[in-house]
JSON list of C-alpha atoms in Angstrom, two decimals:
[
{"chain": "A", "resi": 1, "resn": "UNK", "atom": "CA", "xyz": [0.00, 0.00, 0.00]},
{"chain": "A", "resi": 2, "resn": "UNK", "atom": "CA", "xyz": [2.87, 2.35, 0.68]},
{"chain": "A", "resi": 3, "resn": "UNK", "atom": "CA", "xyz": [4.01, 2.02, -2.93]},
{"chain": "A", "resi": 4, "resn": "UNK", "atom": "CA", "xyz": [0.53, 2.38, -4.45]},
{"chain": "A", "resi": 5, "resn": "UNK", "atom": "CA", "xyz": [-0.37, 5.51, -6.37]},
{"chain": "A", "resi": 6, "resn": "UNK", "atom": "CA", "xyz": [-4.09, 4.98, -5.84]},
{"chain": "A", "resi": 7, "resn": "UNK", "atom": "CA", "xyz": [-6.05, 2.99, -3.27]},
{"chain": "A", "resi": 8, "resn": "UNK", "atom": "CA", "xyz": [-9.44, 1.60, -4.25]},
{"chain": "A", "resi": 9, "resn": "UNK", "atom": "CA", "xyz": [-11.48, 0.79, -1.17]},
{"chain": "A", "resi": 10, "resn": "UNK", "atom": "CA", "xyz": [-14.26, -1.64, -2.11]},
{"chain": "A", "resi": 11, "resn": "UNK", "atom": "CA", "xyz": [-17.03, -1.90, 0.48]},
{"chain": "A", "resi": 12, "resn": "UNK", "atom": "CA", "xyz": [-19.83, -4.48, 0.70]},
{"chain": "A", "resi": 13, "resn": "UNK", "atom": "CA", "xyz": [-22.79, -2.12, 1.10]},
{"chain": "A", "resi": 14, "resn": "UNK", "atom": "CA", "xyz": [-25.12, -5.02, 1.88]},
{"chain": "A", "resi": 15, "resn": "UNK", "atom": "CA", "xyz": [-23.19, -5.85, 5.06]},
{"chain": "A", "resi": 16, "resn": "UNK", "atom": "CA", "xyz": [-25.00, -4.54, 8.16]},
{"chain": "A", "resi": 17, "resn": "UNK", "atom": "CA", "xyz": [-21.80, -3.08, 9.65]},
{"chain": "A", "resi": 18, "resn": "UNK", "atom": "CA", "xyz": [-20.22, -1.67, 6.50]},
{"chain": "A", "resi": 19, "resn": "UNK", "atom": "CA", "xyz": [-19.66, 1.77, 8.08]},
{"chain": "A", "resi": 20, "resn": "UNK", "atom": "CA", "xyz": [-17.71, 0.23, 10.96]},
{"chain": "A", "resi": 21, "resn": "UNK", "atom": "CA", "xyz": [-15.65, -1.75, 8.44]},
{"chain": "A", "resi": 22, "resn": "UNK", "atom": "CA", "xyz": [-14.82, 1.48, 6.59]},
{"chain": "A", "resi": 23, "resn": "UNK", "atom": "CA", "xyz": [-13.62, 3.04, 9.85]},
{"chain": "A", "resi": 24, "resn": "UNK", "atom": "CA", "xyz": [-11.40, 0.03, 10.58]},
{"chain": "A", "resi": 25, "resn": "UNK", "atom": "CA", "xyz": [-9.80, 0.24, 7.13]},
{"chain": "A", "resi": 26, "resn": "UNK", "atom": "CA", "xyz": [-9.26, 4.00, 7.47]},
{"chain": "A", "resi": 27, "resn": "UNK", "atom": "CA", "xyz": [-7.70, 3.52, 10.90]},
{"chain": "A", "resi": 28, "resn": "UNK", "atom": "CA", "xyz": [-5.43, 0.77, 9.56]},
{"chain": "A", "resi": 29, "resn": "UNK", "atom": "CA", "xyz": [-4.34, 2.97, 6.65]},
{"chain": "A", "resi": 30, "resn": "UNK", "atom": "CA", "xyz": [-3.54, 5.77, 9.12]},
{"chain": "A", "resi": 31, "resn": "UNK", "atom": "CA", "xyz": [-1.48, 3.39, 11.28]},
{"chain": "A", "resi": 32, "resn": "UNK", "atom": "CA", "xyz": [0.45, 2.31, 8.18]},
{"chain": "A", "resi": 33, "resn": "UNK", "atom": "CA", "xyz": [1.07, 5.92, 7.18]},
{"chain": "A", "resi": 34, "resn": "UNK", "atom": "CA", "xyz": [-1.04, 5.60, 4.04]},
{"chain": "A", "resi": 35, "resn": "UNK", "atom": "CA", "xyz": [-4.03, 7.76, 4.99]},
{"chain": "A", "resi": 36, "resn": "UNK", "atom": "CA", "xyz": [-2.91, 10.60, 2.72]},
{"chain": "A", "resi": 37, "resn": "UNK", "atom": "CA", "xyz": [-2.78, 8.43, -0.42]},
{"chain": "A", "resi": 38, "resn": "UNK", "atom": "CA", "xyz": [-5.25, 9.25, -3.17]},
{"chain": "A", "resi": 39, "resn": "UNK", "atom": "CA", "xyz": [-8.15, 6.87, -2.78]},
{"chain": "A", "resi": 40, "resn": "UNK", "atom": "CA", "xyz": [-11.54, 5.96, -4.14]},
{"chain": "A", "resi": 41, "resn": "UNK", "atom": "CA", "xyz": [-14.48, 4.54, -2.28]},
{"chain": "A", "resi": 42, "resn": "UNK", "atom": "CA", "xyz": [-16.50, 1.93, -4.20]},
{"chain": "A", "resi": 43, "resn": "UNK", "atom": "CA", "xyz": [-19.64, 0.44, -2.75]},
{"chain": "A", "resi": 44, "resn": "UNK", "atom": "CA", "xyz": [-20.33, -2.99, -4.23]},
{"chain": "A", "resi": 45, "resn": "UNK", "atom": "CA", "xyz": [-23.37, -5.27, -4.01]},
{"chain": "A", "resi": 46, "resn": "UNK", "atom": "CA", "xyz": [-25.99, -2.59, -4.52]},
{"chain": "A", "resi": 47, "resn": "UNK", "atom": "CA", "xyz": [-28.13, -5.41, -5.93]},
{"chain": "A", "resi": 48, "resn": "UNK", "atom": "CA", "xyz": [-28.09, -7.07, -2.49]},
{"chain": "A", "resi": 49, "resn": "UNK", "atom": "CA", "xyz": [-28.80, -3.91, -0.48]},
{"chain": "A", "resi": 50, "resn": "UNK", "atom": "CA", "xyz": [-32.12, -4.10, 1.34]},
{"chain": "A", "resi": 51, "resn": "UNK", "atom": "CA", "xyz": [-34.03, -1.58, 3.42]},
{"chain": "A", "resi": 52, "resn": "UNK", "atom": "CA", "xyz": [-37.40, -1.26, 5.10]},
{"chain": "A", "resi": 53, "resn": "UNK", "atom": "CA", "xyz": [-39.24, 2.03, 4.63]},
{"chain": "A", "resi": 54, "resn": "UNK", "atom": "CA", "xyz": [-40.21, 3.69, 7.88]},
{"chain": "A", "resi": 55, "resn": "UNK", "atom": "CA", "xyz": [-43.93, 4.19, 8.48]},
{"chain": "A", "resi": 56, "resn": "UNK", "atom": "CA", "xyz": [-45.04, 7.74, 7.70]},
{"chain": "A", "resi": 57, "resn": "UNK", "atom": "CA", "xyz": [-46.39, 8.22, 11.23]},
{"chain": "A", "resi": 58, "resn": "UNK", "atom": "CA", "xyz": [-43.21, 6.87, 12.87]},
{"chain": "A", "resi": 59, "resn": "UNK", "atom": "CA", "xyz": [-41.43, 9.86, 14.46]},
{"chain": "A", "resi": 60, "resn": "UNK", "atom": "CA", "xyz": [-38.38, 7.96, 15.72]},
{"chain": "A", "resi": 61, "resn": "UNK", "atom": "CA", "xyz": [-35.04, 8.56, 14.08]},
{"chain": "A", "resi": 62, "resn": "UNK", "atom": "CA", "xyz": [-34.47, 6.25, 11.12]},
{"chain": "A", "resi": 63, "resn": "UNK", "atom": "CA", "xyz": [-32.00, 3.42, 11.61]},
{"chain": "A", "resi": 64, "resn": "UNK", "atom": "CA", "xyz": [-29.63, 2.04, 8.97]},
{"chain": "A", "resi": 65, "resn": "UNK", "atom": "CA", "xyz": [-32.34, -0.48, 8.05]},
{"chain": "A", "resi": 66, "resn": "UNK", "atom": "CA", "xyz": [-34.71, 2.41, 7.16]},
{"chain": "A", "resi": 67, "resn": "UNK", "atom": "CA", "xyz": [-32.41, 4.26, 4.77]},
{"chain": "A", "resi": 68, "resn": "UNK", "atom": "CA", "xyz": [-32.93, 3.82, 1.05]},
{"chain": "A", "resi": 69, "resn": "UNK", "atom": "CA", "xyz": [-30.02, 3.28, -1.32]},
{"chain": "A", "resi": 70, "resn": "UNK", "atom": "CA", "xyz": [-30.63, 6.72, -2.87]},
{"chain": "A", "resi": 71, "resn": "UNK", "atom": "CA", "xyz": [-30.45, 8.41, 0.54]},
{"chain": "A", "resi": 72, "resn": "UNK", "atom": "CA", "xyz": [-27.31, 6.44, 1.38]},
{"chain": "A", "resi": 73, "resn": "UNK", "atom": "CA", "xyz": [-25.72, 7.60, -1.88]},
{"chain": "A", "resi": 74, "resn": "UNK", "atom": "CA", "xyz": [-26.45, 11.25, -1.08]},
{"chain": "A", "resi": 75, "resn": "UNK", "atom": "CA", "xyz": [-25.11, 10.84, 2.47]},
{"chain": "A", "resi": 76, "resn": "UNK", "atom": "CA", "xyz": [-21.83, 9.22, 1.39]},
{"chain": "A", "resi": 77, "resn": "UNK", "atom": "CA", "xyz": [-21.26, 11.67, -1.44]},
{"chain": "A", "resi": 78, "resn": "UNK", "atom": "CA", "xyz": [-21.61, 14.52, 1.06]},
{"chain": "A", "resi": 79, "resn": "UNK", "atom": "CA", "xyz": [-19.22, 12.79, 3.51]},
{"chain": "A", "resi": 80, "resn": "UNK", "atom": "CA", "xyz": [-16.54, 12.31, 0.86]},
{"chain": "A", "resi": 81, "resn": "UNK", "atom": "CA", "xyz": [-16.87, 15.89, -0.37]},
{"chain": "A", "resi": 82, "resn": "UNK", "atom": "CA", "xyz": [-16.50, 17.17, 3.20]},
{"chain": "A", "resi": 83, "resn": "UNK", "atom": "CA", "xyz": [-13.45, 14.94, 3.71]},
{"chain": "A", "resi": 84, "resn": "UNK", "atom": "CA", "xyz": [-12.01, 16.28, 0.45]},
{"chain": "A", "resi": 85, "resn": "UNK", "atom": "CA", "xyz": [-12.25, 19.82, 1.80]},
{"chain": "A", "resi": 86, "resn": "UNK", "atom": "CA", "xyz": [-10.53, 18.82, 5.03]},
{"chain": "A", "resi": 87, "resn": "UNK", "atom": "CA", "xyz": [-7.71, 16.98, 3.27]},
{"chain": "A", "resi": 88, "resn": "UNK", "atom": "CA", "xyz": [-7.37, 19.65, 0.59]},
{"chain": "A", "resi": 89, "resn": "UNK", "atom": "CA", "xyz": [-7.23, 17.13, -2.25]},
{"chain": "A", "resi": 90, "resn": "UNK", "atom": "CA", "xyz": [-7.60, 18.46, -5.77]},
{"chain": "A", "resi": 91, "resn": "UNK", "atom": "CA", "xyz": [-9.64, 15.51, -6.95]},
{"chain": "A", "resi": 92, "resn": "UNK", "atom": "CA", "xyz": [-11.49, 13.12, -4.70]},
{"chain": "A", "resi": 93, "resn": "UNK", "atom": "CA", "xyz": [-14.02, 11.27, -6.80]},
{"chain": "A", "resi": 94, "resn": "UNK", "atom": "CA", "xyz": [-17.46, 10.77, -5.36]},
{"chain": "A", "resi": 95, "resn": "UNK", "atom": "CA", "xyz": [-18.04, 7.25, -4.11]},
{"chain": "A", "resi": 96, "resn": "UNK", "atom": "CA", "xyz": [-19.23, 4.86, -6.76]},
{"chain": "A", "resi": 97, "resn": "UNK", "atom": "CA", "xyz": [-22.09, 2.42, -6.27]},
{"chain": "A", "resi": 98, "resn": "UNK", "atom": "CA", "xyz": [-21.78, -0.74, -8.32]},
{"chain": "A", "resi": 99, "resn": "UNK", "atom": "CA", "xyz": [-22.95, -4.29, -8.61]},
{"chain": "A", "resi": 100, "resn": "UNK", "atom": "CA", "xyz": [-20.15, -6.49, -9.90]},
{"chain": "A", "resi": 101, "resn": "UNK", "atom": "CA", "xyz": [-22.56, -9.42, -10.20]},
{"chain": "A", "resi": 102, "resn": "UNK", "atom": "CA", "xyz": [-25.13, -7.48, -12.24]},
{"chain": "A", "resi": 103, "resn": "UNK", "atom": "CA", "xyz": [-22.40, -5.43, -14.00]},
{"chain": "A", "resi": 104, "resn": "UNK", "atom": "CA", "xyz": [-24.19, -2.25, -12.94]},
{"chain": "A", "resi": 105, "resn": "UNK", "atom": "CA", "xyz": [-22.16, 0.98, -13.16]},
{"chain": "A", "resi": 106, "resn": "UNK", "atom": "CA", "xyz": [-19.01, -0.93, -14.14]},
{"chain": "A", "resi": 107, "resn": "UNK", "atom": "CA", "xyz": [-18.40, 1.35, -17.13]},
{"chain": "A", "resi": 108, "resn": "UNK", "atom": "CA", "xyz": [-18.60, 4.38, -14.83]},
{"chain": "A", "resi": 109, "resn": "UNK", "atom": "CA", "xyz": [-16.09, 2.73, -12.48]},
{"chain": "A", "resi": 110, "resn": "UNK", "atom": "CA", "xyz": [-13.77, 2.07, -15.42]},
{"chain": "A", "resi": 111, "resn": "UNK", "atom": "CA", "xyz": [-14.03, 5.70, -16.60]},
{"chain": "A", "resi": 112, "resn": "UNK", "atom": "CA", "xyz": [-13.40, 7.18, -13.15]},
{"chain": "A", "resi": 113, "resn": "UNK", "atom": "CA", "xyz": [-10.45, 4.85, -12.55]},
{"chain": "A", "resi": 114, "resn": "UNK", "atom": "CA", "xyz": [-8.96, 5.76, -15.90]},
{"chain": "A", "resi": 115, "resn": "UNK", "atom": "CA", "xyz": [-9.40, 9.48, -15.24]},
{"chain": "A", "resi": 116, "resn": "UNK", "atom": "CA", "xyz": [-7.82, 9.27, -11.80]},
{"chain": "A", "resi": 117, "resn": "UNK", "atom": "CA", "xyz": [-4.89, 7.10, -12.93]},
{"chain": "A", "resi": 118, "resn": "UNK", "atom": "CA", "xyz": [-4.32, 9.43, -15.89]},
{"chain": "A", "resi": 119, "resn": "UNK", "atom": "CA", "xyz": [-4.29, 12.45, -13.59]},
{"chain": "A", "resi": 120, "resn": "UNK", "atom": "CA", "xyz": [-1.84, 10.81, -11.19]},
{"chain": "A", "resi": 121, "resn": "UNK", "atom": "CA", "xyz": [0.41, 9.61, -14.01]},
{"chain": "A", "resi": 122, "resn": "UNK", "atom": "CA", "xyz": [0.59, 13.02, -15.66]},
{"chain": "A", "resi": 123, "resn": "UNK", "atom": "CA", "xyz": [1.41, 14.64, -12.30]},
{"chain": "A", "resi": 124, "resn": "UNK", "atom": "CA", "xyz": [4.13, 12.11, -11.60]},
{"chain": "A", "resi": 125, "resn": "UNK", "atom": "CA", "xyz": [5.56, 12.07, -15.15]},
{"chain": "A", "resi": 126, "resn": "UNK", "atom": "CA", "xyz": [4.68, 15.43, -16.74]},
{"chain": "A", "resi": 127, "resn": "UNK", "atom": "CA", "xyz": [6.81, 14.81, -19.85]},
{"chain": "A", "resi": 128, "resn": "UNK", "atom": "CA", "xyz": [5.55, 11.27, -20.37]},
{"chain": "A", "resi": 129, "resn": "UNK", "atom": "CA", "xyz": [1.87, 11.78, -21.04]},
{"chain": "A", "resi": 130, "resn": "UNK", "atom": "CA", "xyz": [1.76, 9.84, -24.33]},
{"chain": "A", "resi": 131, "resn": "UNK", "atom": "CA", "xyz": [0.07, 6.92, -22.55]},
{"chain": "A", "resi": 132, "resn": "UNK", "atom": "CA", "xyz": [-2.94, 9.11, -21.89]},
{"chain": "A", "resi": 133, "resn": "UNK", "atom": "CA", "xyz": [-3.74, 11.28, -24.90]},
{"chain": "A", "resi": 134, "resn": "UNK", "atom": "CA", "xyz": [-5.25, 14.66, -24.25]},
{"chain": "A", "resi": 135, "resn": "UNK", "atom": "CA", "xyz": [-9.03, 14.88, -24.41]},
{"chain": "A", "resi": 136, "resn": "UNK", "atom": "CA", "xyz": [-8.72, 17.91, -26.73]}
]
């Protein structure tokens, strides 16, 4: 991990404790001195994500089981954007939500990975950008 240019953190979003697992990985990366590495957060298994809508007259705070996938997407995109501001990164891609099994959003993952790797390569080797032609 110390030698990696980009870390791709793949999370099983269908796991009931996925947020705790993310925290453990982030803590481990910090302990290894890799917390400042460029990284991407990819939530997999969106096809297996389940939730139970809360009754309209239920005034209690929603639990993880009551949050829709769309709401979870908005929440995590906001968290990553806030983290980006704190870390001062130039480019922290929004988390991606995929289903490897159903091949959902795989093309988007491929495009974002390519863009990020291209950006990192051009920064690292400014005179060797022939591998990634300009979009112009």
